[in-house]
Structure formats: structure tokens, C-alpha cells
Amino acid sequence: MKNFKKVGLLTVLAAAVTFSAACGNGSSTDEGKSDDKASGSIVISGSSAMQPLVAAAAEEFMAENPEADIQVNAGGSGTGLSQVAEGSVQIGNSDVFAEEKEGIPTDELVDHKVAVVGMTAAVNPNVGVKDISKEDLKKVFTGEIKNWKELGGKDQKITLVNRPDSSGTRATFVKYALDGENPAEGITEDSTNTVKKIISETDGAIGYMAFSYFTDDKVQALSVDGVEPTDENVQKGDFPIWAYEHSYTKGEPDGLAKTFLDYMMSDDVQGGLVKDQGYISSSDMKVERDAEGKVTKK
């Protein structure tokens, strides 16, 4: 009987040790996973309309992953597409589809639609106009209308503030606000922050920018045909001036580029940072648009 008890006790102890070891191994593995931190460095360039969002996401990502270094540059969508295609950056940000830019090897690039951005015309608050028809907007930017008094505003000469040809913001505005008509000559600036500053300091000035830059009363966002430039109106397809925010990679991403893009598409970023920064999550859109500009209901 004593021998039987000893054998039984040893069996129980052995099972307990085995169970403990199994639990210990599982705990160690889980801890290892949670402690895994992204490392390395990547450079991202392109759309200035995307820069606030991507820079904010990179800052949060690096705070969680101290060994990761992510440099976010602007320069325009054309620059981002060209640089990612030639391999000088790991991610190229663009407000336009790669297919819309000449000379870009689209078959080598992979598109990641990380958000949607609404855009509208921005004017100096003193012009006295808050709503404009699409037809009049085209006349303003093509130089046919030269004074705000022609639109019921102040007696002020209209000063155009444009973006360079490489700008995705310009391409989006020309395509969806001006129906493809090229703007007349005016001040040309690459940085949206600089465009905003010029408009705020120049009587009669008008330009265009992403919703995310309308953070104060320094410039006035124009409604178009009575439709306010809001996220909700973009989501429903009622406000026409919007674009996907594309992050392109050369081939399928790997390493830190993949980890960061996965982070950008996570529920936390899409449901939090994207909206906090003034952008729209792609999943919230009730419509979708292809590279030719055709809009369909989801």
C-alpha cells in the first residue's frame, strides 16, 4: 500500500511539473511576442496633404518602438511616386492613383489606400464669400472672374495661389473641382502650410487645401454649390472634391515598411488617429472611385 501511494504521488507530482512547464513555456512565448519591437529605418516621401497624418502615425509608432526610425518628407505626390519607383524611399505617398502620373511604372508598385482626404477652395476670410458654384469656381481659377465683387463679395482683386504640377492636391482639385481646366498663373507654392499662410495674409487670395488644414479661422473653407465641405458629405458622395490617400510600395512591403503600413491600417489608427487628424477612414466611405474618376456606390 505504501509503495502504491508513493507511485501515485510521484505520478501526480510529475503531471504537475509537466503542467507547470507547459504554462511557463506559454507565458515565456507570450512575453516574447509582446516584447517584440520593430526596428530599422525607412524613409517616406510624397503628398503634403498626407504628411500630417503619416507624421503623426510615425511619431506614435516610434514612441512604441524606440528602435524604429521613420522619416516623413513631403515634396508632392509626383515626387513620392517617382522616389518609391526608383527605390530611393520605401513608401511613396500620393493623393492620386499612380496610373494618373506619366512615367510611373505602375506594374511595379503596390497601392495601400490608408485614408480619404476631402479638399476644397480656401479664401482669405475678408473676401466676403463662403459659398461658390462650381462654374464660378472654374471661372475664378481660369482668370475669367478677377474680382470678388463679381460674386457678391468685397471689391478686391482675386489672387490665385496654386500648387506645382507635381502636387497631388493640385491634380485632385483640377480634376474634380475644375473639371480638368488648368488654372491661370498665380503664386505657386509646394507646401500646404505655406499656401495657408499666404492666403491668410493676402487680401483677395484663394487657393485649395485638404480639410485637415482647416484647423482655425485664418482661412475660410468654401462650400461648393451649397454643399458644405464636411467628412459626412464626402462619405456620401455629395461633395465631389476628395481623393484616396495612397501609400505606394515597390512590390509587396516587408520589414519595417510592412509593419508600419499594418499599423496604419489597424483599427486603432483608422478609428482614432485618422479621424483626429481630419481625414476619413476608407471603410467609412459609402462610395468608391477608380483611377478614371468613376464613382460608384459601395
XYZ file of C-alpha atoms in Angstrom:
298
model
C 0.000 0.000 0.000
C 2.817 2.404 0.866
C 4.518 1.671 -2.474
C 1.243 2.307 -4.293
C 0.857 5.658 -2.523
C 4.409 6.623 -3.428
C 3.858 5.751 -7.083
C 0.600 7.712 -7.130
C 2.220 10.719 -5.504
C 5.100 10.680 -7.969
C 2.666 10.493 -10.866
C 0.735 13.493 -9.574
C 3.934 15.477 -8.992
C 5.222 14.627 -12.474
C 1.953 15.773 -14.017
C 2.072 18.992 -12.022
C 5.642 19.681 -13.131
C 4.697 18.966 -16.750
C 1.691 21.295 -16.499
C 3.788 23.993 -14.838
C 6.449 23.708 -17.529
C 3.835 23.945 -20.234
C 2.334 27.047 -18.644
C 5.765 28.516 -18.142
C 6.679 27.965 -21.795
C 3.426 29.572 -22.951
C 3.989 32.572 -20.715
C 7.522 32.992 -21.973
C 6.370 32.847 -25.596
C 3.623 35.395 -24.985
C 6.037 37.711 -23.236
C 8.448 37.344 -26.111
C 5.744 38.315 -28.557
C 4.645 41.331 -26.571
C 8.208 42.461 -26.173
C 8.977 42.236 -29.888
C 9.672 45.740 -31.108
C 10.020 46.930 -34.688
C 13.464 48.195 -35.581
C 15.343 49.611 -38.531
C 14.761 52.731 -40.563
C 12.654 53.764 -43.539
C 12.058 56.983 -45.466
C 8.596 58.069 -46.620
C 8.046 60.917 -49.075
C 5.330 62.487 -51.198
C 1.957 64.116 -50.657
C 1.950 67.130 -48.347
C -1.792 66.577 -47.828
C -0.897 63.224 -46.250
C 2.077 64.477 -44.268
C 0.224 65.466 -41.060
C -1.411 62.042 -40.807
C 1.654 59.969 -41.656
C 3.955 62.079 -39.486
C 1.587 61.751 -36.504
C 1.309 57.992 -37.027
C 5.095 57.678 -37.328
C 5.578 59.624 -34.105
C 3.206 57.341 -32.194
C 4.717 54.239 -33.799
C 8.271 55.268 -32.857
C 7.160 56.006 -29.287
C 6.008 52.395 -29.069
C 9.046 51.115 -30.984
C 12.106 53.124 -29.879
C 14.453 51.219 -32.192
C 12.461 52.183 -35.286
C 13.319 55.338 -37.227
C 10.746 56.656 -39.714
C 11.487 59.840 -41.650
C 8.472 61.501 -43.268
C 9.113 64.050 -46.027
C 6.701 65.994 -48.245
C 7.585 67.140 -51.776
C 4.362 66.317 -53.602
C 2.689 63.168 -54.887
C 4.760 63.063 -58.065
C 7.939 63.098 -56.006
C 6.676 60.317 -53.758
C 5.717 58.123 -56.703
C 8.995 58.745 -58.542
C 11.143 58.108 -55.487
C 9.413 54.896 -54.437
C 9.556 53.639 -58.030
C 13.311 54.241 -58.217
C 13.823 52.707 -54.776
C 15.202 55.782 -53.006
C 12.377 55.658 -50.421
C 10.452 52.700 -49.025
C 6.984 54.302 -49.127
C 5.708 56.945 -51.565
C 2.598 58.866 -50.534
C 0.213 60.174 -53.177
C -3.189 61.857 -53.424
C -3.630 60.390 -56.904
C -3.522 56.930 -58.397
C -0.109 56.063 -59.822
C -1.884 55.491 -63.149
C -2.629 59.225 -63.295
C 1.052 60.201 -63.336
C 3.063 59.810 -66.520
C 6.294 57.849 -66.410
C 5.439 55.843 -63.298
C 5.903 52.040 -63.669
C 2.552 51.165 -62.111
C 3.082 47.436 -62.608
C 5.955 47.581 -60.106
C 4.024 49.396 -57.380
C 1.531 48.157 -54.804
C -1.228 50.515 -53.659
C -2.237 50.803 -49.995
C -5.255 53.123 -49.544
C -4.698 54.302 -45.985
C -7.379 57.033 -45.853
C -9.511 59.500 -47.784
C -8.955 63.258 -47.828
C -11.500 65.918 -48.629
C -10.297 69.126 -50.276
C -11.849 72.477 -51.030
C -11.052 76.040 -52.015
C -9.632 78.219 -49.251
C -10.017 82.002 -49.256
C -8.879 84.915 -47.173
C -11.675 85.449 -44.586
C -12.131 89.071 -45.705
C -13.282 88.342 -49.268
C -16.911 88.110 -48.127
C -17.736 84.838 -49.904
C -18.442 81.495 -48.193
C -20.194 79.561 -50.957
C -19.447 79.361 -54.665
C -20.909 77.490 -57.608
C -18.676 75.036 -59.390
C -18.991 77.043 -62.595
C -17.895 80.247 -60.844
C -15.053 78.381 -59.129
C -13.757 77.377 -62.554
C -14.082 80.969 -63.765
C -12.122 82.218 -60.750
C -9.253 79.792 -61.253
C -9.088 80.231 -65.020
C -8.947 84.015 -64.619
C -12.345 84.816 -66.127
C -13.573 86.287 -62.831
C -10.974 88.677 -61.443
C -12.679 90.499 -58.558
C -14.696 89.182 -55.599
C -17.383 91.824 -56.133
C -18.469 89.833 -59.217
C -19.516 87.089 -56.777
C -21.153 89.345 -54.221
C -18.033 89.784 -52.122
C -15.685 92.660 -51.383
C -14.223 94.897 -54.057
C -10.919 93.028 -54.010
C -8.724 91.697 -56.760
C -8.540 87.891 -56.776
C -5.060 86.475 -56.181
C -4.621 82.819 -57.110
C -2.398 80.579 -55.010
C -1.614 77.386 -56.897
C 0.398 74.231 -56.323
C 3.143 72.914 -58.635
C 2.427 70.330 -61.310
C 3.884 67.565 -59.123
C 1.253 68.182 -56.443
C -1.432 65.541 -55.934
C -3.586 68.170 -54.250
C -3.433 70.235 -57.438
C -4.242 67.206 -59.596
C -7.234 66.326 -57.426
C -8.529 69.900 -57.353
C -8.100 70.394 -61.103
C -9.815 67.092 -61.879
C -12.772 67.251 -59.511
C -13.266 70.971 -58.822
C -12.261 72.476 -62.173
C -13.331 69.571 -64.409
C -9.829 69.370 -65.848
C -9.410 73.056 -66.721
C -5.924 74.371 -65.946
C -5.636 77.274 -63.505
C -4.354 80.650 -64.640
C -0.973 81.902 -63.494
C -0.647 82.890 -59.873
C 1.530 82.357 -56.844
C 2.854 78.789 -56.802
C 3.859 77.103 -53.554
C 4.569 73.468 -52.796
C 3.875 73.372 -49.057
C 0.256 73.436 -47.891
C 1.313 75.259 -44.728
C 2.895 77.978 -46.876
C -0.198 78.154 -49.090
C -2.359 78.621 -45.996
C -0.063 81.348 -44.666
C -0.106 83.245 -47.969
C -3.899 83.092 -48.227
C -4.333 84.269 -44.638
C -2.016 87.244 -45.183
C -3.107 88.273 -48.691
C -6.338 90.181 -49.273
C -8.397 88.586 -52.025
C -6.367 85.344 -52.072
C -7.776 81.935 -52.951
C -6.105 78.536 -53.046
C -7.047 74.977 -52.137
C -6.101 72.510 -49.426
C -7.117 69.377 -47.573
C -9.799 69.561 -44.884
C -7.147 68.641 -42.315
C -5.539 72.077 -42.673
C -8.708 73.995 -41.752
C -7.908 73.989 -38.051
C -8.549 77.677 -37.263
C -10.184 80.810 -38.679
C -7.128 82.062 -40.563
C -8.655 80.913 -43.856
C -12.239 80.276 -44.958
C -13.260 76.935 -46.472
C -15.714 77.414 -49.345
C -18.869 75.396 -49.805
C -19.497 74.382 -53.426
C -22.993 74.607 -54.929
C -24.386 74.942 -51.428
C -22.779 71.707 -50.209
C -20.568 72.131 -47.172
C -17.070 70.612 -47.240
C -17.595 68.038 -44.477
C -16.488 64.461 -43.946
C -20.101 63.292 -43.979
C -20.774 64.888 -47.368
C -17.622 63.308 -48.802
C -18.561 59.893 -47.415
C -21.990 60.067 -49.064
C -20.544 61.286 -52.352
C -22.333 64.651 -52.109
C -19.129 66.718 -52.015
C -17.049 65.934 -55.112
C -13.535 67.112 -54.224
C -11.808 64.219 -52.486
C -9.097 61.672 -53.040
C -7.704 58.479 -51.622
C -4.525 58.822 -49.628
C -2.295 56.199 -51.217
C 0.866 54.773 -49.724
C 2.719 53.003 -52.523
C 5.476 50.436 -52.116
C 7.709 48.913 -54.752
C 6.393 45.382 -54.710
C 4.854 43.892 -51.590
C 6.257 45.606 -48.493
C 8.405 43.788 -45.974
C 10.305 44.576 -42.810
C 9.613 47.896 -41.127
C 7.657 49.230 -44.129
C 5.160 46.357 -43.831
C 4.940 46.665 -40.049
C 4.269 50.392 -40.272
C 1.640 50.028 -43.022
C -0.075 47.297 -40.986
C -0.080 49.764 -38.095
C -1.594 52.464 -40.341
C -4.434 50.095 -41.287
C -5.075 48.934 -37.716
C -8.425 49.648 -36.060
C -6.757 51.941 -33.518
C -5.277 54.206 -36.193
C -8.214 54.048 -38.619
C -10.774 54.680 -35.892
C -8.696 57.159 -33.935
C -5.729 58.968 -35.425
C -7.122 59.110 -38.973
C -10.234 60.935 -37.776
C -8.411 63.011 -35.164
C -6.110 64.343 -37.880
C -9.019 65.415 -40.092
C -9.055 62.507 -42.541
C -11.667 59.891 -43.364
C -11.217 56.165 -42.915
C -11.634 54.345 -46.236
C -14.011 51.911 -44.526
C -16.417 54.797 -43.729
C -16.911 55.702 -47.390
C -20.322 54.953 -48.886
C -18.890 55.414 -52.374
C -15.681 54.407 -54.114
C -13.752 55.859 -57.025
C -11.450 54.272 -59.591
C -8.379 55.695 -61.327
C -10.547 57.070 -64.140
C -12.618 59.037 -61.635
C -15.761 56.908 -61.895
C -17.709 56.928 -58.621
C -19.936 54.024 -57.619
C -21.949 53.206 -54.522
C -20.414 50.560 -52.274
